[in-house]
Amino acid sequence: MPASSHINSTERCFKYVNSDEWVTSGKIGSREAVLVFRTNILNPKTRKLILEAAPQQSKTGADSPSAVSTPNETIHKTSSSPTVSKTQSNYTNQGKIFVAVEKTVANCKELVNHRNPIKKSLDAFSSSDASVSSDGDETIQYNETKSRKPHKSKNTSIIEIEVNLNKESGYESATTSQSNTEINTSEEDHEASSEEDNECGINMPAHQLKITYKFIQTETKLLRKIFNVHGLTEVQGDSNFNLLWTGVHMKLDTLRNLALYQRVNHFPRSYELTRKDRLYKNIERMQHLRGMKHFDIVPQSFILPLEIRDLIFAHNKHRGPWIVKPAASSRGRGIFIVNSPDQIPQDEQVLVSKYIVDPLCIDGHKCDLRVYVLVTSFDPLIIYLYEEGIVRLATVRYDRNADNLWNPCMHLCNYSINKYHSDYIRSSDAQDEDVGHKWTLSALLRHLKLQGCDTHLLMLNIEDLIIKAVLACAQTIISACRMFVPNVNNCFELYGFDILIDNTLKPWLLEVNLSPSMGVDSPLDTKVKACLVTDLLTCVGIPAFTPEMRTHYDGKSSRLRSSSCQRQVDTSESALRSTKSKKKPVIPLTQEEQRILRSARLQYTRRGGFVRIFPTDDTMQRYGNFLDPANGIPISTPNVQGQTFQTLVTQHNYNQMLHSNLFGSGQRSAKDDNSQENRIMQYERALETDSEIPFLKKQIVEKCEEEGRRLRKQMLKKITSGSTLTHFQARQTFSLYLESVLRRLTQDPKDSHEKIIIKFLTKYGGGVKPPVLFKNSQNISKARSAMVAKLLGDFLELYRRDTEAYIDSFDHFGMIPTNAYSLFLMHAQESDLEAVLTHHTNVTGIMPFLYNRCGLSVPATPPIPSGLHGFLRALPAMVTSYGMSREVSKYDGYIKNCDKNCENVQDISLRSRSTRDSK
Ligand code: ADP
């Protein structure tokens, strides 16, 4: 079927929104057309306006901007001065749906003056938007649970209910699964369904085109919301998808079978970058190959136990301290700091790095950076750095005295650790970018600039560090792409780079995260991450295919695959060209090269807040040496320089081709647009959004104490008369119960309860190392409480994930009906949950919240003391020592490693080993 007929038939069905506004880089259904994502549609009020106003807009089609419009070229039509701020220059944020004209590329000198919040008083869109801000409270109350499309069983659905850990901020940092009963009144039902329709984006092009997405093991809340409002539909199981978003590495089979229109969020073998040990090895290899001075971007590191001798040698040369990290861990789990190598237990594989003792501090607090790096292709290499990042501050003031090395809330900047410290401050307004313990990158840069620091150099060094880290790992990833990825545009990847800046402003790469957290716990987080994701999706480009085109492209995909194979052997000409191309391309580009070039250009126009850092006009000059002169592949193995297998089978040089076509003579505008100066200015501007993004504000579950007590009586009665909790119900209850305990402990720490929790967790997880070595003095109790809460929080996360495996698909004989039980859970307080768990355990003599159906060594039910917290006191006795099924070693405690206590550490780890051995 000719493409035009698809276009016409498809366009006819867009009754409500102007598809030109939501599709770019080509007409809908055309080969290069992709969806546009924006944050303003996340605001329910703005969304309503968009949907209501859109038909009118469609009629006055003459006013519409062209389908291929450049984000950075758009300004408000009615604006009296042609200034562009980060907001307006950004697809994410602009209000161009209603008023937009095209303008030539903005003068970047103007950009820097427009970092202040934009007050849009000049157009209708803006004024309605302002009203959203003023009564934002109303909009934030809307019900997240109604909008989700859960996997529904007959009468049960899994929803997430936010748990209020910080009442003041109104934001969430923990969630729990809870079964949702259909308790809406008819009026509520009505509201829910209209909100749901709205949320599902049924009037959006993506919905009409039946564009689908699929999640695998990933944090979904923010992403699901963004996908749904843009009209994408979630699919599960083996269904075909347009976009696959996974939190884990891709299966090779899935990759091999990708069609041309499909997108996945990982490259094969990207663990070369994202596993701490692999990353350090790859960079170390580059240090040997290219010289230390070029790759001095990571702290000196050793993998133990293999390299213990090297570590001791290094320690004798330059004394510690050293920071010890489990090789494949994250979120500060299992990390501790030692003064000397003999304090490191030898029983597991860890990465030991030189501890940077002079970090950059803000107001006396150590900080580190999370920046977001998007790679859309490894060959040619295309890297973007998001203009905004997050700065994480430690809660306790930094003091380099060795006595404090044990204190994680002073030495580690992880939010997952510091959030439990009672002094941790969250900013409660998205505009507060330098308040509390989480700042934005741009706020940090402005702060440093005010202090006279050279932020220009700092950002150039950060760009350099990112490019070098990617170059060090690219070769393997490129080979894997050649083997497993059928089409050039199938994969993209967003990496979270963790960077520590020392007090000389030198950035050090700590690690690269495979799936940077999309969790949002504050308005600031929401703003940055929502903008990041929407910009990412627009930049990457989710093809706006019609269903009819899909089959057409399915066929094309395999043809493309075979032609790209042919391309690999038919190479001598382009090899010749690549060596000569430094001056100007002599031979016309092949079809594939034209496609790559066009795709890179279009992608660049859609980049929103992403700053392209490779290629730039000077990348060949700076990094050309690290690339194979013939095929442009980054070289990271000494013996195969110029002779890699890629050279033998592939003679194209896409990096060279792209560079000369984007930045060769006659390409000045692209050059200027992406100049160093412009890039740096972009990093320094504050990220602004046109609309407040109210979603993900905590849904405060209105619990009714009296109702809770009434329902609790009902449940106790049912249990007495023979009903039992299913595994799912028992686990839900236990998880909610522990959450209540966690909340209580963070607000009002209680020493004896913390000890119980530690005891329970130590026994529960075979590999758990207890954080037993806290001094017992008052001044450190806050840090200790934070650590206990962190352990419990980590446990709960795993526990909740496991609980999903127990979902009841229908009500069976003898169980408490799902609806009634869910209602109870909805209103239950800690004491209600405790009462039900205690009663159920006493009556049935089983503990389904801890043991699964086929548990082998279930201990006898211990006596549960009566009275408040009796269940908590009995908890450790419910667990057989080191006997639980799940490996929970990942939430190891923080071990204090100062000399005094080292013996104690070894003692404990030996004891735990011998207990295990004797089993
Ligand atoms: P994780 O993946 O578990 O978060 P990171 O490598 O990011 O581990 O380190 C966690 C925290 O430890 C960082 O936020 C940083 O503050 C601190 N840190 C890590 N490595 C070093 C180091 N070499 N020197 C100083 N601080 C470090």
PDB file of N, CA and C and ligand atoms in Angstrom, residues 276 280 299-301 323 325-326 329-335 337 353-357 359 366-368 370 392 398 410-417 498 500 508-511 513, ligand 1:
ATOM      1  N   LYS A 276      30.610  -1.965  37.837  1.00  0.00           N
ATOM      2  CA  LYS A 276      31.743  -1.191  38.367  1.00  0.00           C
ATOM      3  C   LYS A 276      33.080  -1.824  37.992  1.00  0.00           C
ATOM      4  N   TYR A 280      35.984  -0.149  35.452  1.00  0.00           N
ATOM      5  CA  TYR A 280      37.334   0.187  35.896  1.00  0.00           C
ATOM      6  C   TYR A 280      38.378  -0.557  35.078  1.00  0.00           C
ATOM      7  N   PRO A 299      39.134   7.015  40.250  1.00  0.00           N
ATOM      8  CA  PRO A 299      40.096   6.813  41.334  1.00  0.00           C
ATOM      9  C   PRO A 299      40.769   5.450  41.151  1.00  0.00           C
ATOM     10  N   GLN A 300      42.035   5.369  41.545  1.00  0.00           N
ATOM     11  CA  GLN A 300      42.768   4.106  41.421  1.00  0.00           C
ATOM     12  C   GLN A 300      41.966   2.992  42.112  1.00  0.00           C
ATOM     13  N   SER A 301      41.809   1.873  41.409  1.00  0.00           N
ATOM     14  CA  SER A 301      40.918   0.828  41.938  1.00  0.00           C
ATOM     15  C   SER A 301      41.491  -0.563  41.751  1.00  0.00           C
ATOM     16  N   ILE A 323      37.820   2.928  49.740  1.00  0.00           N
ATOM     17  CA  ILE A 323      36.367   2.696  49.820  1.00  0.00           C
ATOM     18  C   ILE A 323      36.079   1.346  49.152  1.00  0.00           C
ATOM     19  N   LYS A 325      33.484  -1.490  47.695  1.00  0.00           N
ATOM     20  CA  LYS A 325      32.126  -1.599  47.138  1.00  0.00           C
ATOM     21  C   LYS A 325      31.917  -2.986  46.546  1.00  0.00           C
ATOM     22  N   PRO A 326      30.782  -3.613  46.824  1.00  0.00           N
ATOM     23  CA  PRO A 326      30.485  -4.868  46.123  1.00  0.00           C
ATOM     24  C   PRO A 326      30.470  -4.600  44.617  1.00  0.00           C
ATOM     25  N   SER A 329      26.761  -3.854  42.817  1.00  0.00           N
ATOM     26  CA  SER A 329      25.740  -3.358  43.737  1.00  0.00           C
ATOM     27  C   SER A 329      25.437  -1.896  43.418  1.00  0.00           C
ATOM     28  N   SER A 330      24.434  -1.365  44.061  1.00  0.00           N
ATOM     29  CA  SER A 330      24.107   0.036  43.809  1.00  0.00           C
ATOM     30  C   SER A 330      23.480   0.628  45.060  1.00  0.00           C
ATOM     31  N   ARG A 331      23.165   1.892  44.995  1.00  0.00           N
ATOM     32  CA  ARG A 331      22.495   2.632  46.058  1.00  0.00           C
ATOM     33  C   ARG A 331      23.219   2.551  47.409  1.00  0.00           C
ATOM     34  N   GLY A 332      24.506   2.503  47.335  1.00  0.00           N
ATOM     35  CA  GLY A 332      25.298   2.522  48.561  1.00  0.00           C
ATOM     36  C   GLY A 332      25.266   1.224  49.354  1.00  0.00           C
ATOM     37  N   ARG A 333      24.658   0.172  48.767  1.00  0.00           N
ATOM     38  CA  ARG A 333      24.545  -1.078  49.524  1.00  0.00           C
ATOM     39  C   ARG A 333      25.903  -1.743  49.681  1.00  0.00           C
ATOM     40  N   GLY A 334      26.203  -2.123  50.894  1.00  0.00           N
ATOM     41  CA  GLY A 334      27.427  -2.876  51.162  1.00  0.00           C
ATOM     42  C   GLY A 334      28.703  -2.050  51.082  1.00  0.00           C
ATOM     43  N   ILE A 335      28.598  -0.731  50.977  1.00  0.00           N
ATOM     44  CA  ILE A 335      29.816   0.092  50.862  1.00  0.00           C
ATOM     45  C   ILE A 335      30.359   0.441  52.248  1.00  0.00           C
ATOM     46  N   ILE A 337      34.206   2.152  54.293  1.00  0.00           N
ATOM     47  CA  ILE A 337      35.510   2.798  54.075  1.00  0.00           C
ATOM     48  C   ILE A 337      36.502   2.253  55.109  1.00  0.00           C
ATOM     49  N   SER A 353      38.488   1.192  45.956  1.00  0.00           N
ATOM     50  CA  SER A 353      38.981   2.403  45.265  1.00  0.00           C
ATOM     51  C   SER A 353      39.593   3.369  46.259  1.00  0.00           C
ATOM     52  N   LYS A 354      40.527   4.122  45.738  1.00  0.00           N
ATOM     53  CA  LYS A 354      41.149   5.164  46.554  1.00  0.00           C
ATOM     54  C   LYS A 354      40.054   6.135  46.980  1.00  0.00           C
ATOM     55  N   TYR A 355      39.992   6.396  48.248  1.00  0.00           N
ATOM     56  CA  TYR A 355      38.956   7.299  48.739  1.00  0.00           C
ATOM     57  C   TYR A 355      39.387   8.738  48.511  1.00  0.00           C
ATOM     58  N   ILE A 356      38.539   9.506  47.878  1.00  0.00           N
ATOM     59  CA  ILE A 356      38.891  10.915  47.618  1.00  0.00           C
ATOM     60  C   ILE A 356      38.576  11.721  48.864  1.00  0.00           C
ATOM     61  N   VAL A 357      39.644  12.128  49.544  1.00  0.00           N
ATOM     62  CA  VAL A 357      39.442  12.711  50.880  1.00  0.00           C
ATOM     63  C   VAL A 357      39.112  14.195  50.849  1.00  0.00           C
ATOM     64  N   PRO A 359      36.712  16.148  48.901  1.00  0.00           N
ATOM     65  CA  PRO A 359      35.644  16.366  47.927  1.00  0.00           C
ATOM     66  C   PRO A 359      35.181  17.815  47.926  1.00  0.00           C
ATOM     67  N   LYS A 366      29.602  17.168  51.871  1.00  0.00           N
ATOM     68  CA  LYS A 366      30.109  16.506  50.671  1.00  0.00           C
ATOM     69  C   LYS A 366      28.958  16.355  49.670  1.00  0.00           C
ATOM     70  N   CYS A 367      29.289  16.453  48.369  1.00  0.00           N
ATOM     71  CA  CYS A 367      28.232  16.260  47.381  1.00  0.00           C
ATOM     72  C   CYS A 367      28.762  15.458  46.204  1.00  0.00           C
ATOM     73  N   ASP A 368      27.882  14.830  45.487  1.00  0.00           N
ATOM     74  CA  ASP A 368      28.275  14.238  44.202  1.00  0.00           C
ATOM     75  C   ASP A 368      27.185  14.493  43.168  1.00  0.00           C
ATOM     76  N   ARG A 370      24.737  13.372  39.764  1.00  0.00           N
ATOM     77  CA  ARG A 370      24.169  12.374  38.860  1.00  0.00           C
ATOM     78  C   ARG A 370      23.845  13.111  37.566  1.00  0.00           C
ATOM     79  N   ARG A 392      23.647  15.516  44.841  1.00  0.00           N
ATOM     80  CA  ARG A 392      23.176  14.903  46.083  1.00  0.00           C
ATOM     81  C   ARG A 392      24.142  15.262  47.212  1.00  0.00           C
ATOM     82  N   TYR A 398      30.887  17.399  56.447  1.00  0.00           N
ATOM     83  CA  TYR A 398      32.066  16.578  56.158  1.00  0.00           C
ATOM     84  C   TYR A 398      33.211  16.892  57.116  1.00  0.00           C
ATOM     85  N   MET A 410      27.822  10.939  56.279  1.00  0.00           N
ATOM     86  CA  MET A 410      28.817  11.982  56.062  1.00  0.00           C
ATOM     87  C   MET A 410      29.627  11.696  54.789  1.00  0.00           C
ATOM     88  N   HIS A 411      29.881  10.415  54.536  1.00  0.00           N
ATOM     89  CA  HIS A 411      30.811  10.054  53.453  1.00  0.00           C
ATOM     90  C   HIS A 411      30.135   9.572  52.169  1.00  0.00           C
ATOM     91  N   LEU A 412      28.906   9.113  52.255  1.00  0.00           N
ATOM     92  CA  LEU A 412      28.199   8.660  51.051  1.00  0.00           C
ATOM     93  C   LEU A 412      27.077   9.645  50.757  1.00  0.00           C
ATOM     94  N   CYS A 413      26.913   9.961  49.490  1.00  0.00           N
ATOM     95  CA  CYS A 413      25.902  10.965  49.147  1.00  0.00           C
ATOM     96  C   CYS A 413      24.608  10.329  48.641  1.00  0.00           C
ATOM     97  N   ASN A 414      24.536   9.011  48.660  1.00  0.00           N
ATOM     98  CA  ASN A 414      23.346   8.358  48.120  1.00  0.00           C
ATOM     99  C   ASN A 414      22.078   8.858  48.815  1.00  0.00           C
ATOM    100  N   TYR A 415      21.106   9.193  47.988  1.00  0.00           N
ATOM    101  CA  TYR A 415      19.809   9.596  48.536  1.00  0.00           C
ATOM    102  C   TYR A 415      19.199   8.450  49.331  1.00  0.00           C
ATOM    103  N   SER A 416      19.394   7.236  48.823  1.00  0.00           N
ATOM    104  CA  SER A 416      18.763   6.085  49.471  1.00  0.00           C
ATOM    105  C   SER A 416      19.265   5.894  50.901  1.00  0.00           C
ATOM    106  N   ILE A 417      20.417   6.422  51.227  1.00  0.00           N
ATOM    107  CA  ILE A 417      20.905   6.343  52.603  1.00  0.00           C
ATOM    108  C   ILE A 417      20.493   7.596  53.377  1.00  0.00           C
ATOM    109  N   ASP A 498      27.583   8.758  37.785  1.00  0.00           N
ATOM    110  CA  ASP A 498      27.812   9.326  39.119  1.00  0.00           C
ATOM    111  C   ASP A 498      29.216   9.902  39.160  1.00  0.00           C
ATOM    112  N   LEU A 500      32.049  12.418  41.182  1.00  0.00           N
ATOM    113  CA  LEU A 500      32.464  13.141  42.392  1.00  0.00           C
ATOM    114  C   LEU A 500      33.439  14.231  41.953  1.00  0.00           C
ATOM    115  N   TRP A 508      35.650  13.105  39.034  1.00  0.00           N
ATOM    116  CA  TRP A 508      36.062  11.711  39.041  1.00  0.00           C
ATOM    117  C   TRP A 508      34.828  10.860  38.767  1.00  0.00           C
ATOM    118  N   LEU A 509      34.980   9.904  37.880  1.00  0.00           N
ATOM    119  CA  LEU A 509      33.845   9.029  37.593  1.00  0.00           C
ATOM    120  C   LEU A 509      33.775   7.941  38.655  1.00  0.00           C
ATOM    121  N   LEU A 510      32.628   7.832  39.319  1.00  0.00           N
ATOM    122  CA  LEU A 510      32.471   6.787  40.335  1.00  0.00           C
ATOM    123  C   LEU A 510      31.832   5.550  39.737  1.00  0.00           C
ATOM    124  N   GLU A 511      30.775   5.758  38.994  1.00  0.00           N
ATOM    125  CA  GLU A 511      30.131   4.605  38.363  1.00  0.00           C
ATOM    126  C   GLU A 511      29.141   5.074  37.313  1.00  0.00           C
ATOM    127  N   ASN A 513      25.357   4.040  35.895  1.00  0.00           N
ATOM    128  CA  ASN A 513      24.179   3.225  36.212  1.00  0.00           C
ATOM    129  C   ASN A 513      23.441   2.799  34.957  1.00  0.00           C
TER     130      ASN A 513
HETATM  131  P1  ADP B   1      26.593   2.984  44.600  1.00  0.00           P
HETATM  132  O1  ADP B   1      26.443   2.490  43.227  1.00  0.00           O
HETATM  133  O2  ADP B   1      26.366   1.888  45.586  1.00  0.00           O
HETATM  134  O3  ADP B   1      25.799   4.220  44.861  1.00  0.00           O
HETATM  135  P2  ADP B   1      28.897   4.682  44.276  1.00  0.00           P
HETATM  136  O4  ADP B   1      30.131   4.265  43.583  1.00  0.00           O
HETATM  137  O5  ADP B   1      28.023   5.616  43.511  1.00  0.00           O
HETATM  138  O6  ADP B   1      28.109   3.394  44.740  1.00  0.00           O
HETATM  139  O7  ADP B   1      29.292   5.344  45.642  1.00  0.00           O
HETATM  140  C1  ADP B   1      28.376   5.708  46.629  1.00  0.00           C
HETATM  141  C2  ADP B   1      28.801   6.990  47.315  1.00  0.00           C
HETATM  142  O8  ADP B   1      30.075   6.807  47.883  1.00  0.00           O
HETATM  143  C3  ADP B   1      28.931   8.139  46.373  1.00  0.00           C
HETATM  144  O9  ADP B   1      27.765   8.891  46.455  1.00  0.00           O
HETATM  145  C4  ADP B   1      30.122   8.923  46.877  1.00  0.00           C
HETATM  146  O10 ADP B   1      29.677   9.950  47.699  1.00  0.00           O
HETATM  147  C5  ADP B   1      30.893   7.941  47.694  1.00  0.00           C
HETATM  148  N1  ADP B   1      32.110   7.509  47.000  1.00  0.00           N
HETATM  149  C6  ADP B   1      32.204   6.470  46.118  1.00  0.00           C
HETATM  150  N2  ADP B   1      33.469   6.317  45.684  1.00  0.00           N
HETATM  151  C7  ADP B   1      34.203   7.269  46.296  1.00  0.00           C
HETATM  152  C8  ADP B   1      35.573   7.622  46.259  1.00  0.00           C
HETATM  153  N3  ADP B   1      36.444   6.948  45.523  1.00  0.00           N
HETATM  154  N4  ADP B   1      35.968   8.667  47.011  1.00  0.00           N
HETATM  155  C9  ADP B   1      35.083   9.349  47.782  1.00  0.00           C
HETATM  156  N5  ADP B   1      33.782   9.051  47.851  1.00  0.00           N
HETATM  157  C10 ADP B   1      33.325   8.034  47.128  1.00  0.00           C
END
